[in-house]
Coordinates of C-alpha atoms and ligand atoms in Angstrom, one line a residue:
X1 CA 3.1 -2.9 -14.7
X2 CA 0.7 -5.7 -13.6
X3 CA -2.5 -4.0 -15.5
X4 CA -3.6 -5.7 -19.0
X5 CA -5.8 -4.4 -21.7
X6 CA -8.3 -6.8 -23.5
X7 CA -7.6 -7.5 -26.6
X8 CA -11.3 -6.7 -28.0
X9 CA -12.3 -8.0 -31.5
X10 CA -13.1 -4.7 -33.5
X11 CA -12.8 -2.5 -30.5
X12 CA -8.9 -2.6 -29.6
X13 CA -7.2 -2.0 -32.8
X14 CA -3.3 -0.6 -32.9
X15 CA -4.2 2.9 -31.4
X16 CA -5.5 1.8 -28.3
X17 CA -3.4 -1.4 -27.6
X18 CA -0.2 0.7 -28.6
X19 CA -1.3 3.6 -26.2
X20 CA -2.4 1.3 -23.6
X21 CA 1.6 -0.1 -23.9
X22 CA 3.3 3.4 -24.4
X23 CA 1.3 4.3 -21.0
X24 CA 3.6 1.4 -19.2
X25 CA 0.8 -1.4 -19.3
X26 CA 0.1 -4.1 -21.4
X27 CA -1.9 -3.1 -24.2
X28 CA -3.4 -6.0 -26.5
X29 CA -4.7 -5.9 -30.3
X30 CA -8.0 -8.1 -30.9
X31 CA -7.1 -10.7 -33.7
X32 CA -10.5 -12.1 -33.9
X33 CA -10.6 -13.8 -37.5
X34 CA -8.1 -11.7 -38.9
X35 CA -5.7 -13.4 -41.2
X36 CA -3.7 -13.3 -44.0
X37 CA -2.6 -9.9 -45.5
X38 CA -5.4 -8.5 -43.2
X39 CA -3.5 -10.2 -40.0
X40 CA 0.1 -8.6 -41.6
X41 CA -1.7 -5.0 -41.4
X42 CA -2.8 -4.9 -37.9
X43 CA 0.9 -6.6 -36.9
X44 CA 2.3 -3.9 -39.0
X45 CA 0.9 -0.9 -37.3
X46 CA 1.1 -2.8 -34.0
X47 CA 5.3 -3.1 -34.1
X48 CA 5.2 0.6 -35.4
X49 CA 3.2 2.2 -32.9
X50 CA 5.3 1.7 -29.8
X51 CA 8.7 0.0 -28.7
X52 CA 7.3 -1.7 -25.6
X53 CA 5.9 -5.6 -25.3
X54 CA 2.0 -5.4 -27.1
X55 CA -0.1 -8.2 -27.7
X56 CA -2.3 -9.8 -30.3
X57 CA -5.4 -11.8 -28.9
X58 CA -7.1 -14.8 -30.4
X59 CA -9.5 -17.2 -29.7
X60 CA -9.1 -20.8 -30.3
X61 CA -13.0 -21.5 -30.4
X62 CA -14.0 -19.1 -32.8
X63 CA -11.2 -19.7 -35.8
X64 CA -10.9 -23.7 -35.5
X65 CA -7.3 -25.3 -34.6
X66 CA -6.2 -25.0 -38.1
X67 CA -6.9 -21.3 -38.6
X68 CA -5.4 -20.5 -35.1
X69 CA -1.9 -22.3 -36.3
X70 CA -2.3 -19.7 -39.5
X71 CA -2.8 -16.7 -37.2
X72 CA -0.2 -18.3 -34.9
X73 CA 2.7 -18.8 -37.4
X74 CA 1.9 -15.4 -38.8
X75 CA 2.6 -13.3 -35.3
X76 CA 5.5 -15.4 -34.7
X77 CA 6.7 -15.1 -38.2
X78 CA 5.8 -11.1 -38.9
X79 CA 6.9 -9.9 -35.3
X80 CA 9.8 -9.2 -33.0
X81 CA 10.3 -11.2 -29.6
X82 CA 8.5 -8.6 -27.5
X83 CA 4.8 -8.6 -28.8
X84 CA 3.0 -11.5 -27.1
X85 CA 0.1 -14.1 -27.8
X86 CA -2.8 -13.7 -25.7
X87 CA -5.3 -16.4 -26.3
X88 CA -8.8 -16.6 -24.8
X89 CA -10.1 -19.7 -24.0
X90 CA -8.1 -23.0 -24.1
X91 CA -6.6 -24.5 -27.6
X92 CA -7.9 -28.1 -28.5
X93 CA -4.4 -29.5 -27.7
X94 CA -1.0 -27.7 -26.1
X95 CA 0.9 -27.5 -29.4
X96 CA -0.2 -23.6 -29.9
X97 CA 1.2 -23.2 -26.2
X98 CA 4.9 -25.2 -26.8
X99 CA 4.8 -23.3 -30.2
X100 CA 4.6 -19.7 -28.4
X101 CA 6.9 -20.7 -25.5
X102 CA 9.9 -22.0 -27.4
X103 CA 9.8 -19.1 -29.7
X104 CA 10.7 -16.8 -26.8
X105 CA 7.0 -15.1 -26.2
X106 CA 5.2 -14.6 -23.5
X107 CA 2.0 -16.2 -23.5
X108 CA -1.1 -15.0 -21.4
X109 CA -4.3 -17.0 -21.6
X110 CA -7.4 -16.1 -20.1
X111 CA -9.4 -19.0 -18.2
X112 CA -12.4 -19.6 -16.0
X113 CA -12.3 -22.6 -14.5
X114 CA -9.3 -23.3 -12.2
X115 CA -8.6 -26.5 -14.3
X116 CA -8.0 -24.5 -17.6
X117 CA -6.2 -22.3 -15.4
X118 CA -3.7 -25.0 -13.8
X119 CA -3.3 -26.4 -17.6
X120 CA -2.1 -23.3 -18.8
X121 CA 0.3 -22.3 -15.9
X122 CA 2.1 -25.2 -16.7
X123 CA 3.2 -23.7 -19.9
X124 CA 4.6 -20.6 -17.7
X125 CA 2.0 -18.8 -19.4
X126 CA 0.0 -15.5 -17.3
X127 CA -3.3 -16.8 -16.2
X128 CA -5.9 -14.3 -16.4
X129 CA -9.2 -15.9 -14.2
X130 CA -12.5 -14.1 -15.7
X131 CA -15.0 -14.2 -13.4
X132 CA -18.9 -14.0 -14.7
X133 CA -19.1 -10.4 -13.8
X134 CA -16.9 -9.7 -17.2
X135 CA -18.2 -7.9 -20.3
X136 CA -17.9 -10.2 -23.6
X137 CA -17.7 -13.6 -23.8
X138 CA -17.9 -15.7 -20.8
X139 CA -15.3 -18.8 -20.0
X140 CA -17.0 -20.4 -17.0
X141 CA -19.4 -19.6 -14.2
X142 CA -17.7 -18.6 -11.0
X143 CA -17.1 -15.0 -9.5
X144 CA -14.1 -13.5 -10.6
X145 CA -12.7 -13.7 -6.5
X146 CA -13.6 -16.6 -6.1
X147 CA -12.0 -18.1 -8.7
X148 CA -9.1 -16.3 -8.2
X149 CA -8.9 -17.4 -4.9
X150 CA -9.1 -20.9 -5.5
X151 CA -6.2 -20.6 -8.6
X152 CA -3.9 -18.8 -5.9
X153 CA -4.6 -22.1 -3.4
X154 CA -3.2 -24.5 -6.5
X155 CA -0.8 -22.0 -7.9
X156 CA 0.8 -20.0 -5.7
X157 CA 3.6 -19.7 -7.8
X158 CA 1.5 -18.9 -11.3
X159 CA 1.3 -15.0 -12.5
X160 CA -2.2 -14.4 -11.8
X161 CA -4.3 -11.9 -13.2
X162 CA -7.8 -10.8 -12.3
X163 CA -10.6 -9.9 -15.1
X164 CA -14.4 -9.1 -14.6
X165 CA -16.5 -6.0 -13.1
X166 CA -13.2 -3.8 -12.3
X167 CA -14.3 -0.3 -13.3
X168 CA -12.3 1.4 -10.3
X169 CA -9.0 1.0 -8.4
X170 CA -10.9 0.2 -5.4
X171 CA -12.6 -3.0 -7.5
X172 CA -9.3 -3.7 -8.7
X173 CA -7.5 -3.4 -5.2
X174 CA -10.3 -6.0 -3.9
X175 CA -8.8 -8.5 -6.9
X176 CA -5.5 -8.4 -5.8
X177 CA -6.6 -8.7 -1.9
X178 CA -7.9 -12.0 -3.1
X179 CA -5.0 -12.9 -4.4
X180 CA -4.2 -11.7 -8.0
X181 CA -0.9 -10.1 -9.5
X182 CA -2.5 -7.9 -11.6
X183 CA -6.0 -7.1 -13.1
X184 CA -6.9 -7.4 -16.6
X185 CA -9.7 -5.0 -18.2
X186 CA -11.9 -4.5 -20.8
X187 CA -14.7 -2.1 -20.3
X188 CA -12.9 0.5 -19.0
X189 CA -10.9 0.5 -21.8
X190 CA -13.9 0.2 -24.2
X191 CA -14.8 4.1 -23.2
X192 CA -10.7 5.1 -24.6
X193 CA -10.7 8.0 -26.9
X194 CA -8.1 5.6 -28.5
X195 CA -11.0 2.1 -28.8
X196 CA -12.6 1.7 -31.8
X197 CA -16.0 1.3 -30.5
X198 CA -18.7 3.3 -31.8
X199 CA -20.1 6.3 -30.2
X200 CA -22.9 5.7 -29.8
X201 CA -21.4 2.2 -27.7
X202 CA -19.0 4.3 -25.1
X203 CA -21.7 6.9 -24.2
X204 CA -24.3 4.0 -23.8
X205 CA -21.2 2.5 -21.5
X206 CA -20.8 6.0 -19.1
X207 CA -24.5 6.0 -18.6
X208 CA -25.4 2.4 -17.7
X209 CA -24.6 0.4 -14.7
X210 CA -24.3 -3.3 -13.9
X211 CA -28.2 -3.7 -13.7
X212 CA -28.2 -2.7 -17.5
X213 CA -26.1 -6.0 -18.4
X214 CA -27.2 -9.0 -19.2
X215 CA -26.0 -12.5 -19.5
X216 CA -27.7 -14.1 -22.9
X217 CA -26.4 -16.4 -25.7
X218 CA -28.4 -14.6 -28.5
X219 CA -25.7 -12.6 -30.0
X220 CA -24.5 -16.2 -31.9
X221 CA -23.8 -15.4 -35.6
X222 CA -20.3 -16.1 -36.0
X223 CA -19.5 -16.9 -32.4
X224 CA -22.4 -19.6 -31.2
X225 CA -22.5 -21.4 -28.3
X226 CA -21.3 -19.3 -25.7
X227 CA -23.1 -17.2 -23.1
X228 CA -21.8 -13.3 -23.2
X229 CA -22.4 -10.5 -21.2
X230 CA -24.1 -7.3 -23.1
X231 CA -25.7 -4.2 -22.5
X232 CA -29.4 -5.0 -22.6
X233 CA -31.2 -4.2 -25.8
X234 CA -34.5 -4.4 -28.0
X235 CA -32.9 -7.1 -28.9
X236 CA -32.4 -9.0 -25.2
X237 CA -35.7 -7.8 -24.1
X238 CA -37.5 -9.4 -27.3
X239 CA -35.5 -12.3 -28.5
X240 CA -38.0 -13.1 -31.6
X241 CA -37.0 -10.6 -34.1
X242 CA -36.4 -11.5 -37.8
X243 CA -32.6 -12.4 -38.1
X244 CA -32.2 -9.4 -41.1
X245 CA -29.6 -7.1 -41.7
X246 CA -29.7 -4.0 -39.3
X247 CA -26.3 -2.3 -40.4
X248 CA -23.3 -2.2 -42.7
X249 CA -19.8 -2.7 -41.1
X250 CA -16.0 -2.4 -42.5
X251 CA -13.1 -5.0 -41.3
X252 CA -9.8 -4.0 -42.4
X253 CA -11.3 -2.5 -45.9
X254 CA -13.6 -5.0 -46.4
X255 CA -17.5 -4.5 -46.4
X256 CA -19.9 -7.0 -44.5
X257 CA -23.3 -6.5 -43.6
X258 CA -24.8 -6.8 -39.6
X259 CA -27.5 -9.3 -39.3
X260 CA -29.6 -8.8 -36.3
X261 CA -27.8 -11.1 -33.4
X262 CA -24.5 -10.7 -35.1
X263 CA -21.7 -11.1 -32.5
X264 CA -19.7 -8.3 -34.0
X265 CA -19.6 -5.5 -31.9
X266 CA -20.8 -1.9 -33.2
X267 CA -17.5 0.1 -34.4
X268 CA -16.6 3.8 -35.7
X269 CA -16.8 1.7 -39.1
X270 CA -20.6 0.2 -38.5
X271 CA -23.4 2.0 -38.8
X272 CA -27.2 1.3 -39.2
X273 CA -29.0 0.3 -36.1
X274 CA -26.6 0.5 -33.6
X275 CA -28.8 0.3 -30.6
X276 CA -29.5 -3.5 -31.4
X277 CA -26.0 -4.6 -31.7
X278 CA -23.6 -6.8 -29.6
X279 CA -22.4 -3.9 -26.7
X280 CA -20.3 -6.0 -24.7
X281 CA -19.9 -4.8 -21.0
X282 CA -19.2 -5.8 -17.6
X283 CA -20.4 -5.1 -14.2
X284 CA -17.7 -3.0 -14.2
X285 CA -19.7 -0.3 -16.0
X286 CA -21.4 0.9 -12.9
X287 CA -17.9 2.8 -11.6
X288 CA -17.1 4.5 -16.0
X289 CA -18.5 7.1 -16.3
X290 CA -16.6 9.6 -18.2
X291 CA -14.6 9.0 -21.5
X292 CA -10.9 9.4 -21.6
X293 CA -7.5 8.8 -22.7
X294 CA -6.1 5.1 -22.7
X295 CA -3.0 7.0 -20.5
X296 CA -5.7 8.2 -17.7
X297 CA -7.0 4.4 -17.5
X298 CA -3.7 3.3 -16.9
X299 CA -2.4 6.0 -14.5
X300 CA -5.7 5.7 -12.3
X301 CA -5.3 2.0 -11.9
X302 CA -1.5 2.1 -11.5
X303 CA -1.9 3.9 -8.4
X304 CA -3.1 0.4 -6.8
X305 CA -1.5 -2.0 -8.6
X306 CA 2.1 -3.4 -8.1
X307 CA 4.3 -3.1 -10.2
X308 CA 5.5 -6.2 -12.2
X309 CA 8.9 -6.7 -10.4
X310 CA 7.6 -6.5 -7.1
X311 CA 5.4 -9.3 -8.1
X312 CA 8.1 -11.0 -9.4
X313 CA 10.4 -11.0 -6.3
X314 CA 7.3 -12.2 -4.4
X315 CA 6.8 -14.8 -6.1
X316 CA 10.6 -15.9 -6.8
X317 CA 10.7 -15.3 -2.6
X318 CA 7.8 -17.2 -2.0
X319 CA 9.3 -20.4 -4.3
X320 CA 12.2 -20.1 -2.1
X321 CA 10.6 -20.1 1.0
X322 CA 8.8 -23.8 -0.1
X323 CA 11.7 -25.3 -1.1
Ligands
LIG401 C1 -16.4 -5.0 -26.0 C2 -15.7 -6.3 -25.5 C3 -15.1 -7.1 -26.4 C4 -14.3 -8.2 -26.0 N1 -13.7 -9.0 -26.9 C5 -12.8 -9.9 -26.5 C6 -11.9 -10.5 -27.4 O1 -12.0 -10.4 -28.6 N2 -11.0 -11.4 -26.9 C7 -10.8 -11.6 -25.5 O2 -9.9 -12.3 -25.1 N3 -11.7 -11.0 -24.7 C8 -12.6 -10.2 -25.1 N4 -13.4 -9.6 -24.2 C9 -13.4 -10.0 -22.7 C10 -12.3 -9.5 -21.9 O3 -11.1 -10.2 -22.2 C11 -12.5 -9.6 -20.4 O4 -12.8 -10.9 -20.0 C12 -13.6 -8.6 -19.9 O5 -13.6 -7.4 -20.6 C13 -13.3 -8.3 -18.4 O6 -14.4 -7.7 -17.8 P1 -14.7 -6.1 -17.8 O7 -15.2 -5.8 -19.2 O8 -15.7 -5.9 -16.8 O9 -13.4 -5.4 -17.6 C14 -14.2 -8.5 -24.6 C15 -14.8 -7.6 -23.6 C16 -15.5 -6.5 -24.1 C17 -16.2 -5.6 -23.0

């Protein structure tokens, strides 16, 4: 089915991503800065909690070229043929993408700009266009149709799909209209029984809407530089805080502590003052409103979504009709 999960640092561990795939989607694990024996965990539980293609997500900017080979090697090394890289954001060079490719995976990498986007299609990989209506991290600065739009005018061959502010098969059905495959989400799948985000995060998700976002670049400690959309906080509203600890969290075992503008995101493991943390959340809010099962995401959405061999006869009959 042409419907991705986001493969959310801290909030999409093994549960959801495996539900999300056992449901007939594409569920995703985030990677983050997992690596190491901590990386071999995750992979573990991944490959044992469902049968179907699941990916593992990483980000190139955050871990450093180096690091991403390590977390690279390790997926490629630790898993069978049918869990997938999903990377966010471009790698410094294409190696990571030849790497992936010629060892049989399928590679989706998520984009914003139509060059990034054109760059990666050439490695066969799925193009997912984010738009600036997305929650988390933001990869450029055009509206998630528009963008798509213009990928479909240079690519109308590429597997495109379509990530920002869907929160409802109607949003989702506007996506595809402009020309996406599929549809790619996040928040919606933030509010899973099966997501790892903490309480106090998915009921603050149900209740808000898109006027309760905000774009900022405050939430910087360990992941500076880049502008991310959040739920607005004491934090947003009054940027000049003292940078202290405000919580205690738990990564794979390990203890860290939450400094005020921490990019970690607040999970069932974190606790302290939650309401000032990094809630990442798209426009998309606006249409979640009720918390449920990773399966009820995926069947709601599948209703408008084709399925992935229709889009691949279309776009086998569409090669064919060029040549
Ligand atoms: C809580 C949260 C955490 C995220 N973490 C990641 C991540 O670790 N890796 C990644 O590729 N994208 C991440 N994203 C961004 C998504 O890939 C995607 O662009 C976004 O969720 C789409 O917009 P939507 O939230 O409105 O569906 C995150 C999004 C959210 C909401």
């Amino acid at each position: 089915m042409s419907l991705l999960q986001a493969g959310m640092g801290g909030v999409a561990g093994a549960e959801l991503a495996c539900a999300v795939s056992n449901a007939g989607a594409a569920g995703c694990a985030g990677g983050y800065k997992l690596v190491d024996g901590a990386l071999s965990a995750l992979l573990d539980r991944l490959t044992a909690g469902t049968d179907r293609p699941v990916g593992l997500n990483l980000i190139p900017e955050v871990v450093g070229p180096d690091e991403l080979d390590r977390q690279v090697a390790q997926v490629l090394d630790e898993t069978p043929e049918r869990v997938y890289v999903s990377l966010f954001g471009m790698p410094d060079d294409d190696a990571v993408f030849e790497r992936v490719v010629a060892a049989g995976r399928r590679l989706v990498v998520q984009v914003g700009t139509v060059e990034d986007g054109a760059r990666a299609a050439e490695w066969g990989a799925v193009v997912v266009a984010q738009g600036i209506e997305a929650g988390g991290h933001l990869l450029g600065r055009s509206q998630r149709d528009e963008l798509i739009a213009a990928l479909r005018a240079q690519l109308p061959d590429a597997c495109l799909a379509a990530a920002g502010g869907i929160g409802s098969p109607a949003e989702a059905a506007r996506a595809v209209a402009a020309g996406a495959d599929g549809v790619l989400l996040g928040t919606a799948f933030v509010v899973a029984h099966e997501s790892r985000a903490h309480s106090y995060f998915k009921a603050a998700v149900t209740t808000a809407d898109g006027a309760d976002t905000v774009i900022t670049d405050l939430y910087e400690i360990g992941w500076p530089g880049r502008r991310h959309r959040v739920l607005s906080t004491a934090v947003t509203r009054d940027p000049g805080q003292a940078k202290t600890f405000i919580g205690r969290t738990v990564v794979e075992g390990k203890p860290y502590l939450v400094p005020r503008f921490s990019s970690a995101v607040p999970t069932d493991a974190t606790s302290g003052r939650i309401e000032e943390m990094a809630m990442y959340c798209g426009l998309s809010c606006g249409a979640i409103s009720d918390e449920i099962s990773a399966a009820d995401v995926v069947a709601e959405f599948a209703r408008v979504l084709p399925s992935a061999e229709v889009v691949e006869n279309k776009r086998r009959m569409e090669s064919n009709v060029r040549r």
